[in-house]
CSV table of C-alpha atoms and ligand atoms in Angstrom, one decimal:
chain,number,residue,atom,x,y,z
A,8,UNK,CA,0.0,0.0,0.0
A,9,UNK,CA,2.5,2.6,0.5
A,10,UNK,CA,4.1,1.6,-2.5
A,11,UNK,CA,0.9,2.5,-4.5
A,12,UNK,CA,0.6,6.2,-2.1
A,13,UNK,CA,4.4,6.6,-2.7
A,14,UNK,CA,3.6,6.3,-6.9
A,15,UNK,CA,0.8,8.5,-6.5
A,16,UNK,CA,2.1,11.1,-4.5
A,17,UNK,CA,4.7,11.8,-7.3
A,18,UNK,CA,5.1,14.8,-9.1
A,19,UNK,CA,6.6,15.2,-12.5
A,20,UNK,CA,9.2,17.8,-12.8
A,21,UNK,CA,8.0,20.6,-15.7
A,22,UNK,CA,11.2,19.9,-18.0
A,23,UNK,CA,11.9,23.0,-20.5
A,24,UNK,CA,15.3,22.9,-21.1
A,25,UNK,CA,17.6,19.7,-21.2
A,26,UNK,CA,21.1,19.9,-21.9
A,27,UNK,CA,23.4,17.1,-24.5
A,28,UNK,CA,26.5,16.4,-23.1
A,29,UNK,CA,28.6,14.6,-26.0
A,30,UNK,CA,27.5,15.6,-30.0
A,31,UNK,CA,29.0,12.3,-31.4
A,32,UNK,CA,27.3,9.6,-32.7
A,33,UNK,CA,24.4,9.6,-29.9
A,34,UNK,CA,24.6,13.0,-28.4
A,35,UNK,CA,23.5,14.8,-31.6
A,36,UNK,CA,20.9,12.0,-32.3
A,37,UNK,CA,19.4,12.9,-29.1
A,38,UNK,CA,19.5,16.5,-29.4
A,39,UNK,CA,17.8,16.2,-32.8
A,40,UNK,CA,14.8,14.6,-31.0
A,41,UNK,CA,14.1,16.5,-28.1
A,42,UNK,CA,14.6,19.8,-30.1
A,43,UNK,CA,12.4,18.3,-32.9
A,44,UNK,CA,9.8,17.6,-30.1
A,45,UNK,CA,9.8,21.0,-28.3
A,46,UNK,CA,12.5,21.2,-26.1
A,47,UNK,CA,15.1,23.8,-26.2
A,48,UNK,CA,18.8,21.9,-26.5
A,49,UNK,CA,21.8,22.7,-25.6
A,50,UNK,CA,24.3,21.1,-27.3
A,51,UNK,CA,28.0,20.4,-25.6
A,52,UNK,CA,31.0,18.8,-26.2
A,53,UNK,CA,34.9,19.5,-25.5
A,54,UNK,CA,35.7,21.8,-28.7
A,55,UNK,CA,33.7,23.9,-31.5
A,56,UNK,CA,35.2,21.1,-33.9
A,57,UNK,CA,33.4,18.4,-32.1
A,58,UNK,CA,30.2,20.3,-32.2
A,59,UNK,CA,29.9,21.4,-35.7
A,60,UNK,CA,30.2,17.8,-36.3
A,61,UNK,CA,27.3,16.9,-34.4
A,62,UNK,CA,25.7,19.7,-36.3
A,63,UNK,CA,26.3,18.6,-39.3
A,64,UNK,CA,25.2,15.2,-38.3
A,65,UNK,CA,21.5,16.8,-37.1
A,66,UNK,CA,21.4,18.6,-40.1
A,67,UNK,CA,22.0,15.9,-42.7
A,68,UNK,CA,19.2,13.9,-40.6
A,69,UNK,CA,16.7,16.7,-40.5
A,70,UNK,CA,17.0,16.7,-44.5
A,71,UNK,CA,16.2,13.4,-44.7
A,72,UNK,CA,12.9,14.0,-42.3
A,73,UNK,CA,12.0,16.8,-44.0
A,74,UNK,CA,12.4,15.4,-47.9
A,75,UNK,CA,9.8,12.2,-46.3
A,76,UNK,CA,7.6,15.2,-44.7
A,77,UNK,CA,7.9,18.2,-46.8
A,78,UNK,CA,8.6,16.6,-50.4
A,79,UNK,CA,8.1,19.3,-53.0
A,80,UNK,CA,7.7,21.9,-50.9
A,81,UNK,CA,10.7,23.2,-50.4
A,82,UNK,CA,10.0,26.6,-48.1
A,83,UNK,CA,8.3,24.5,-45.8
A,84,UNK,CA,11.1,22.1,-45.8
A,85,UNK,CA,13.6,24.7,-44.9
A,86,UNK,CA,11.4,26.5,-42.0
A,87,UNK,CA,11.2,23.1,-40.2
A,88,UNK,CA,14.9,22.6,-40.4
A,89,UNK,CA,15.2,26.1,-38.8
A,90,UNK,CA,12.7,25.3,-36.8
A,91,UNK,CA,14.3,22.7,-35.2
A,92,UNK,CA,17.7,24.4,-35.4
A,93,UNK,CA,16.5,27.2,-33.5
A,94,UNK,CA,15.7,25.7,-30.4
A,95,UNK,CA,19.7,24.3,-30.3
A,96,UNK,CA,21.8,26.1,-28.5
A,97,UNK,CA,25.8,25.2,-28.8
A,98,UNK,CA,28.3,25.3,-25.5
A,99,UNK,CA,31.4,24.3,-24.9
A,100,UNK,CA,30.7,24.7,-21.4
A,101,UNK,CA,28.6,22.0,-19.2
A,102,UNK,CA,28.8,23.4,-15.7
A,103,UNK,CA,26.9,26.8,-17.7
A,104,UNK,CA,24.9,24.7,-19.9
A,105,UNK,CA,23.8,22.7,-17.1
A,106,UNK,CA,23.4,25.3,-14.5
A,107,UNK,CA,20.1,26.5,-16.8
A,108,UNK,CA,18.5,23.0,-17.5
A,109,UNK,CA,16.1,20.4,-15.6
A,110,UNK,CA,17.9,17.7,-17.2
A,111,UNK,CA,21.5,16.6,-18.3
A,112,UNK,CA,21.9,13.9,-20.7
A,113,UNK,CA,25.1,12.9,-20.3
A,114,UNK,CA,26.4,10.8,-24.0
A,115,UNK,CA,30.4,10.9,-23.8
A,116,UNK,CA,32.9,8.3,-23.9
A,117,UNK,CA,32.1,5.1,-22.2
A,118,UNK,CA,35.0,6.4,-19.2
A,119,UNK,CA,33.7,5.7,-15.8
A,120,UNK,CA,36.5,8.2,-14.7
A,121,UNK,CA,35.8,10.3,-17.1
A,122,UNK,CA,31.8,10.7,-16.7
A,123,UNK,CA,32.2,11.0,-13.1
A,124,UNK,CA,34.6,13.6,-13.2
A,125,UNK,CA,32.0,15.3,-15.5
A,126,UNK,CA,28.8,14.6,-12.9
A,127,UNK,CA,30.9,16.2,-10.2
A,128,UNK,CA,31.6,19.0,-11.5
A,129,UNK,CA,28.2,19.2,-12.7
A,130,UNK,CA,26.8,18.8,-9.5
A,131,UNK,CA,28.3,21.9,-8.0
A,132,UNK,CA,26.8,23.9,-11.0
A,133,UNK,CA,23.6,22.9,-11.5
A,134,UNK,CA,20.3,23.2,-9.1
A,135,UNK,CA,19.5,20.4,-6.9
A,136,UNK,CA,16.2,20.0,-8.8
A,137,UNK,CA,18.0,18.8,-12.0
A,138,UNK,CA,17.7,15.6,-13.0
A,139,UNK,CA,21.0,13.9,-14.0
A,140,UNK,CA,21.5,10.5,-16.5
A,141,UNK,CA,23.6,8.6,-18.5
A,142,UNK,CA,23.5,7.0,-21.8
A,143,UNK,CA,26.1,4.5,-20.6
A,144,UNK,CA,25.9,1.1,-22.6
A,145,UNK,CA,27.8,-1.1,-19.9
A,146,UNK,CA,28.6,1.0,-16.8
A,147,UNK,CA,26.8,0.7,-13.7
A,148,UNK,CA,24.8,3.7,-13.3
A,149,UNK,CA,24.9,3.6,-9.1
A,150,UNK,CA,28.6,3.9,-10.1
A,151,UNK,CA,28.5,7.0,-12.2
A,152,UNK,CA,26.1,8.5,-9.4
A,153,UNK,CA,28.0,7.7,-6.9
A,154,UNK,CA,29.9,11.3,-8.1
A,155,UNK,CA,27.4,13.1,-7.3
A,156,UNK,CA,25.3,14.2,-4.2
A,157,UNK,CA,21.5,13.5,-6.2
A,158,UNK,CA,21.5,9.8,-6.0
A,159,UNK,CA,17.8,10.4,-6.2
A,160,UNK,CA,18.0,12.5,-9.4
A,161,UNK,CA,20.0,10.3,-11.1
A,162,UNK,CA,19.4,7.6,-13.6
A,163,UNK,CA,20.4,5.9,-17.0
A,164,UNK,CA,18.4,6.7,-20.1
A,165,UNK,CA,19.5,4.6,-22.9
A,166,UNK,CA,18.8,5.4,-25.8
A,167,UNK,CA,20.0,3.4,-29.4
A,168,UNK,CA,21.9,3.5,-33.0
A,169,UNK,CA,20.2,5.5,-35.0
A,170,UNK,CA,18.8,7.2,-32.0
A,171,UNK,CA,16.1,9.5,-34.2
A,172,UNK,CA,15.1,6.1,-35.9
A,173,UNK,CA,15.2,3.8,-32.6
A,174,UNK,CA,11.9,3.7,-30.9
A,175,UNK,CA,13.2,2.4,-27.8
A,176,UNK,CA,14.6,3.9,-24.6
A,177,UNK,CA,15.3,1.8,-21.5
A,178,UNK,CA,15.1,3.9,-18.2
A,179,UNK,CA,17.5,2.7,-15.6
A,180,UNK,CA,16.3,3.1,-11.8
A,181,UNK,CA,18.8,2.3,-9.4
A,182,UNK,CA,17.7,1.8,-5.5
A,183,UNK,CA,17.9,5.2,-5.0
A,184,UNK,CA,16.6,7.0,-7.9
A,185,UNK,CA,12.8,8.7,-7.1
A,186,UNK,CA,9.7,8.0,-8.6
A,187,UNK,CA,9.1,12.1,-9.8
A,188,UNK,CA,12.5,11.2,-12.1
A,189,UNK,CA,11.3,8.0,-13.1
A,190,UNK,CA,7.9,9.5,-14.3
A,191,UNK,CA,9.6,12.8,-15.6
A,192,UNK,CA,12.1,10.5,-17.6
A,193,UNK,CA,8.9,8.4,-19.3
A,194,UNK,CA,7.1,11.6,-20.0
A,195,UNK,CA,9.7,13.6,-21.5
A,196,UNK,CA,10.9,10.1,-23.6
A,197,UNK,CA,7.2,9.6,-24.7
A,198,UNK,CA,7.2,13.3,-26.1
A,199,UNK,CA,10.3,12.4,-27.7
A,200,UNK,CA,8.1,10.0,-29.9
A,201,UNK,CA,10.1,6.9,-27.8
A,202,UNK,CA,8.5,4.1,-25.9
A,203,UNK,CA,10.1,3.8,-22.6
A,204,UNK,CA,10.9,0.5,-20.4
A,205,UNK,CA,12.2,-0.3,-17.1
A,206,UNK,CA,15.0,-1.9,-15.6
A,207,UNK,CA,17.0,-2.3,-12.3
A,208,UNK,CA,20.5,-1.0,-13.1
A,209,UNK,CA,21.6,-4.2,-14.2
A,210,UNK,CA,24.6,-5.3,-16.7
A,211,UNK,CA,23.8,-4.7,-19.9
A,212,UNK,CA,20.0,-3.7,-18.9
A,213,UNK,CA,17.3,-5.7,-21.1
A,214,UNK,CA,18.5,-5.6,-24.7
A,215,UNK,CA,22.0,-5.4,-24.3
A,216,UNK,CA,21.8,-8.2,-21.4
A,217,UNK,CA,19.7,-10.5,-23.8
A,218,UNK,CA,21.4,-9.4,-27.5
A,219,UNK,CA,25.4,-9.8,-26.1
A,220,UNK,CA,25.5,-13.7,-25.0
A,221,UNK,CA,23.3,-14.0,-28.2
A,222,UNK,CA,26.0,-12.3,-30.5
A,223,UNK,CA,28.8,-14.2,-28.2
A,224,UNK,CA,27.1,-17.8,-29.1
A,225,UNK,CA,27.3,-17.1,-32.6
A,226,UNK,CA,30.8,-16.3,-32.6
A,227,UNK,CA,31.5,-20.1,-30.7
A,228,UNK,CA,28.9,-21.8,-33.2
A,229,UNK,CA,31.1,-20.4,-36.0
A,230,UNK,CA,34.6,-21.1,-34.2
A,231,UNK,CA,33.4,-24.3,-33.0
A,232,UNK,CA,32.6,-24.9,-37.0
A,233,UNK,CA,29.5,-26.0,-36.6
A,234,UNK,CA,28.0,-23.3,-39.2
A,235,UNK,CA,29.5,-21.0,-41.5
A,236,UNK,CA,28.5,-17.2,-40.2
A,237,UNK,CA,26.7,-16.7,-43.5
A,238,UNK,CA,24.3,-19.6,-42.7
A,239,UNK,CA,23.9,-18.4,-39.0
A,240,UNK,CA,23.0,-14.8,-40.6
A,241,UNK,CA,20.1,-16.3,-42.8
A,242,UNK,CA,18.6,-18.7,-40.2
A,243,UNK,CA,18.4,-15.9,-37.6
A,244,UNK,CA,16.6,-13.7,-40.4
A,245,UNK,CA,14.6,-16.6,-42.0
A,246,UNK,CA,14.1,-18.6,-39.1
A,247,UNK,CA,13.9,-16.0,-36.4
A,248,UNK,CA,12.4,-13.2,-38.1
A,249,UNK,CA,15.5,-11.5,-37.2
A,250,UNK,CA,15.7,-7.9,-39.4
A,251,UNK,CA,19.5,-8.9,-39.4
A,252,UNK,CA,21.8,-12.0,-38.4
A,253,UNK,CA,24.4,-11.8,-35.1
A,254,UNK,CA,27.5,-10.9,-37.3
A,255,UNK,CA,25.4,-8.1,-39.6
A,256,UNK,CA,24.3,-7.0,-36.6
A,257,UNK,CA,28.1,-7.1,-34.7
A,258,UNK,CA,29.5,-5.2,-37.8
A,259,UNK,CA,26.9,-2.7,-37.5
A,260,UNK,CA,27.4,-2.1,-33.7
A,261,UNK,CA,31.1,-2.3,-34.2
A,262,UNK,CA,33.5,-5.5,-32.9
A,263,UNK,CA,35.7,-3.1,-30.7
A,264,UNK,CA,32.3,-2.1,-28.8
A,265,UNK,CA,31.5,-5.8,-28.6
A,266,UNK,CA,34.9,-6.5,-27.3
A,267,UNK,CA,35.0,-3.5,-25.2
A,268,UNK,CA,31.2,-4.2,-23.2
A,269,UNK,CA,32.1,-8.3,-22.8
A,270,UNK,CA,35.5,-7.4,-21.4
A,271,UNK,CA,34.1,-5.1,-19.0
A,272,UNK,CA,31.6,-7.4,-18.2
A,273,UNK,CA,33.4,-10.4,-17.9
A,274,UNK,CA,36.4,-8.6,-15.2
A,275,UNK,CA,34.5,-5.9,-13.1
A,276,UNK,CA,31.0,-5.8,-14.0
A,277,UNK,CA,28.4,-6.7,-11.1
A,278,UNK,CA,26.5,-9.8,-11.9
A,279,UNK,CA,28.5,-11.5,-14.7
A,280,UNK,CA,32.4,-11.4,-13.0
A,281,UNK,CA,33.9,-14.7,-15.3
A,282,UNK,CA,30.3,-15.5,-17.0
A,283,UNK,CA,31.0,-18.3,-19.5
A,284,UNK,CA,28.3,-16.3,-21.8
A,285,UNK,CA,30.5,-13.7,-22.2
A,286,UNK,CA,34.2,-14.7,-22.3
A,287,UNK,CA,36.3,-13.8,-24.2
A,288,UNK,CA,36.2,-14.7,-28.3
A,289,UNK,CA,39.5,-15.7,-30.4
A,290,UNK,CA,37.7,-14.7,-33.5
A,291,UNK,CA,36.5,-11.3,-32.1
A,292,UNK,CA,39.8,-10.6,-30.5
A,293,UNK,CA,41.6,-11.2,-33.5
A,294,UNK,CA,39.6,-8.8,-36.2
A,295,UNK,CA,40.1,-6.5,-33.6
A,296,UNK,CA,43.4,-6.6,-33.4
A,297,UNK,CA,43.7,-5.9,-37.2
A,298,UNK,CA,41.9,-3.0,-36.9
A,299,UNK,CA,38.6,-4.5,-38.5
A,300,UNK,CA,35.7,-3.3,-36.2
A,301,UNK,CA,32.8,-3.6,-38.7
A,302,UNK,CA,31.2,-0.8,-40.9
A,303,UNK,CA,32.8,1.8,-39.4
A,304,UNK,CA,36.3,0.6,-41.0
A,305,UNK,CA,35.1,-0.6,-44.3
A,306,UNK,CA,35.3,-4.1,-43.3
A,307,UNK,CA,34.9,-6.8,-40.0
A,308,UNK,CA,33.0,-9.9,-40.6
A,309,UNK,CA,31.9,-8.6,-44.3
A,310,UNK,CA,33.4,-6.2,-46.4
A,311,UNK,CA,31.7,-2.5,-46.5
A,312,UNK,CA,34.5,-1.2,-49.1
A,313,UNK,CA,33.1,1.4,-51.3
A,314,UNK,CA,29.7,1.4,-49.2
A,315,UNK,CA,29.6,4.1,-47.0
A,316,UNK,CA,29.7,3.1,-43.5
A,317,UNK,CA,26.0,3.9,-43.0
A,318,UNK,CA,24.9,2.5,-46.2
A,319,UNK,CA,23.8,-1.5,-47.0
A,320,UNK,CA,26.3,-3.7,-48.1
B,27,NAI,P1,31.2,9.2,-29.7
B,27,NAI,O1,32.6,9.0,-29.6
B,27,NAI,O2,30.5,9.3,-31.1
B,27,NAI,O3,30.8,10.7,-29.0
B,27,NAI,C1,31.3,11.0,-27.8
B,27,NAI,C2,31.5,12.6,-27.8
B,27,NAI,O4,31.7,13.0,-26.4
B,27,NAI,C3,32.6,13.1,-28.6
B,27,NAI,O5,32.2,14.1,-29.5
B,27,NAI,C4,33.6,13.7,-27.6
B,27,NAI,O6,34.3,14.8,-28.0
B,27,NAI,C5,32.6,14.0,-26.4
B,27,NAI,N1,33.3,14.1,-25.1
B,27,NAI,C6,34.1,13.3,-24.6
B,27,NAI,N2,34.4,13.7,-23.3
B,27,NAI,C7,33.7,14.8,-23.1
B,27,NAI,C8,33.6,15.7,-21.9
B,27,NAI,N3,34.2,15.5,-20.8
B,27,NAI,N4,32.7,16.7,-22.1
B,27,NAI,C9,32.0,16.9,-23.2
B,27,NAI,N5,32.1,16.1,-24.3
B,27,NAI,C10,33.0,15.1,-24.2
B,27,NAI,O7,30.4,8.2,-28.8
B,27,NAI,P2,28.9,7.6,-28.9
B,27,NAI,O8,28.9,6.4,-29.7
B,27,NAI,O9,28.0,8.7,-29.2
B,27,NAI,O10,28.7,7.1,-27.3
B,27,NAI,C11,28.4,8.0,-26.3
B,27,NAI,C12,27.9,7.2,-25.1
B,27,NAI,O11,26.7,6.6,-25.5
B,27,NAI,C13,28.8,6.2,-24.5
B,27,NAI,O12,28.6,6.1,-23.1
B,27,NAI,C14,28.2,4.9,-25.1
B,27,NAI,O13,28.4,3.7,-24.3
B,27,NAI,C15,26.7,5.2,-25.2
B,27,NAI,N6,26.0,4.5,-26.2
B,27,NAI,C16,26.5,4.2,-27.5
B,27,NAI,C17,25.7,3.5,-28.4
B,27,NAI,C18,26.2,3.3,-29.8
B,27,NAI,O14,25.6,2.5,-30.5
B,27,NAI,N7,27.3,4.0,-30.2
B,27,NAI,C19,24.4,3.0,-28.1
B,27,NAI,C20,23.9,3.4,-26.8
B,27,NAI,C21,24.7,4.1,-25.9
C-alpha cells in the first residue's frame, strides 16, 4: 500500500530545457529529438570542432525527415529545419549549460572516470532539482552517481543507434533514484516519440543483457565450426524473423564495442564477474586486433568497401 501512495504522490518535474552532453554519434541523435519535439537543447562537447560535427550530423538527418515530410515543398522544408535548429543552443561549457536545465543527458565516452569527473563537477553547477543520467551502454549507473550528491536525481536513459530512428529507450532506476525522475524521464521520452521501459541497473540492462550472449554464441557456433556465419545470418533472419543476423548486426554495432562491453563485463561488472556467456572470443579478438571493427572501418565480418559506413552492403 505505501508503494501504491508513494507512486501517486509523485510529481513530474515541468522539463523546458535539457542539456546534451557529447555531440558524437548519440549525443547529436538525441538533441535532434528532443529539439524536434519542443524542447530547447543545448548542445555540448569539448571543442567547437566536435560540435559542428554533431551539427552537421542533425542537419544531414533533418533533410532526410523533411524530404519524407515536406517533399516538393521546399520553403516549408527549410522553416522546419530552422525550426528545429533554432531551439539548439551550442556550448562548450557543461557546468553553464547545465546550470540552466532540468535535465542533463550525459552521451560521452564510455569512461567511468571520465563521466564522473563530469557529474561532479556538474553537480556543483547545477540546481539540486535537475535531473541527472547517463547513456552508458555497460557501466553501472549507481557507479556513475555515486559522483554526485542527487542519487535520487539520477538515472540511465539509454537510448540506441540510429537514435532518431530507434523507438526504444530503457530507463535505468537504481535503488535510490525517485519515482518524480522516473515519471519525468517516461514523459519527457514519450514526447520524444520513444517508448520507454524499465530496468533495475543491471549489466547490460534488457537488450544489451539478452542481445550480447546471443552475438557471443554465434561467434562459438562459428569457431566451434558447426556453421558458416553466412548460414547463421540467414537462419536468424529466416528462421527467427531476425531484421538482421548476429554478425550483420556485430559489424553494425562495431566488434571493438562488442569486445570492449564483454570485457568489461566479464572482469569488473556486477553480476556476470567470469560468466562463461561472455568470455572472451578468439575470432572477435583477432579482427580487432587488425583493426577490423565492422562498418565503421570498411570491413569486420563482411566487407563495407566502397559502401559508405552507413549504407547497406
Ligand atoms: P562518440 O565517440 O561518437 O561521441 C562522444 C562525444 O563526447 C565526442 O564528440 C567527444 O568529443 C565528447 N566528449 C568526450 N568527453 C567529453 C567531456 N568530458 N565533455 C564533453 N564532451 C565530451 O560516442 P557515442 O557512440 O555517441 O557514445 C556515447 C555514449 O553513449 C557512451 O557512453 C556509449 O556507451 C553510449 N551508447 C552508445 C551507443 C552506440 O551505438 N554507439 C548506443 C547506446 C549508448
Amino acid at each position: 500500500a505505501s508503494r501504491i501512495l508513494a507512486a501517486s504522490m509523485s510529481t513530474v518535474t515541468e522539463v523546458k530545457k535539457i542539456t546534451v552532453i557529447g555531440s558524437g554519434l548519440m549525443g547529436a541523435g538525441v538533441v535532434q529529438v528532443a529539439a524536434q519535439s519542443g524542447y530547447h537543447v543545448n548542445m555540448v562537447d569539448l571543442k567547437e570542432d566536435f560540435l559542428a560535427k554533431g551539427e552537421k550530423i542533425i542537419t544531414s538527418s533533418l533533410k532526410r525527415v523533411a524530404k519524407k515530410k515536406y517533399a516538393d515543398d521546399a520553403a516549408g522544408s527549410q522553416k522546419f529545419i530552422d525550426d528545429v535548429m533554432s531551439r539548439i543552443t551550442l556550448s562548450t561549457n557543461s557546468e553553464k549549460a547545465a546550470a540552466e536545465s532540468q535535465l542533463v543527458i550525459e552521451a560521452i565516452v564510455e569512461n567511468l572516470k571520465t563521466k564522473q569527473a563530469l557529474f561532479k563537477a556538474l553537480d556543483a553547477a547545477a540546481p539540486q532539482e535537475t535531473i541527472f543520467v547517463s547513456n552508458t551502454s555497460s557501466l553501472p549507473i549507481g557507479d556513475i552517481a555515486s559522483a554526485t550528491s542527487r542519487l535520487d536525481r539520477f538515472a540511465g536513459l539509454h537510448f540506441f543507434n540510429p537514435v532518431p530512428q530507434m523507438k526504444l529507450v530503457e530507463i535505468i532506476r537504481t535503488a535510490e533514484t525517485s519515482e518524480d525522475v522516473f515519471h519525468t524521464l517516461a514523459t519527457v521520452t514519450k514526447k520524444m516519440g520513444k517508448v520507454p521501459v524499465a530496468c533495475k541497473d543491471t549489466p547490460g540492462f534488457i537488450v544489451n543483457r539478452l542481445l550480447v550472449p546471443y552475438m557471443m554464441e554465434s561467434l562459438r557456433l562459428v569457431e566451434r565450426g558447426d556453421a558458416s556465419m553466412q548460414d547463421v545470418d540467414v537462419a536468424m533472419k529466416l528462421g527467427a524473423g531476425y531484421p538482421m543476423g548476429p554478425f550483420e548486426l556485430m559489424d553494425y554495432v562495431g566488434l571493438d564495442t562488442i569486445k570492449f562491453i564483454t570485457e568489461g563485463w566479464y572482469k569488473s561488472g556486477k553480476g556476470l564477474v567470469g560468466d562463461k556467456l561472455i568470455a572472451p572470443s578468439p575470432l572477435l579478438e583477432r579482427l580487432v586486433a587488425e583493426g577490423n571493427f565492422g562498418r565503421k572501418s570498411g570491413k569486420g565480418f563482411y566487407s563495407y568497401e566502397g559502401v559508405g559506413a552507413d549504407k547497406g552492403k
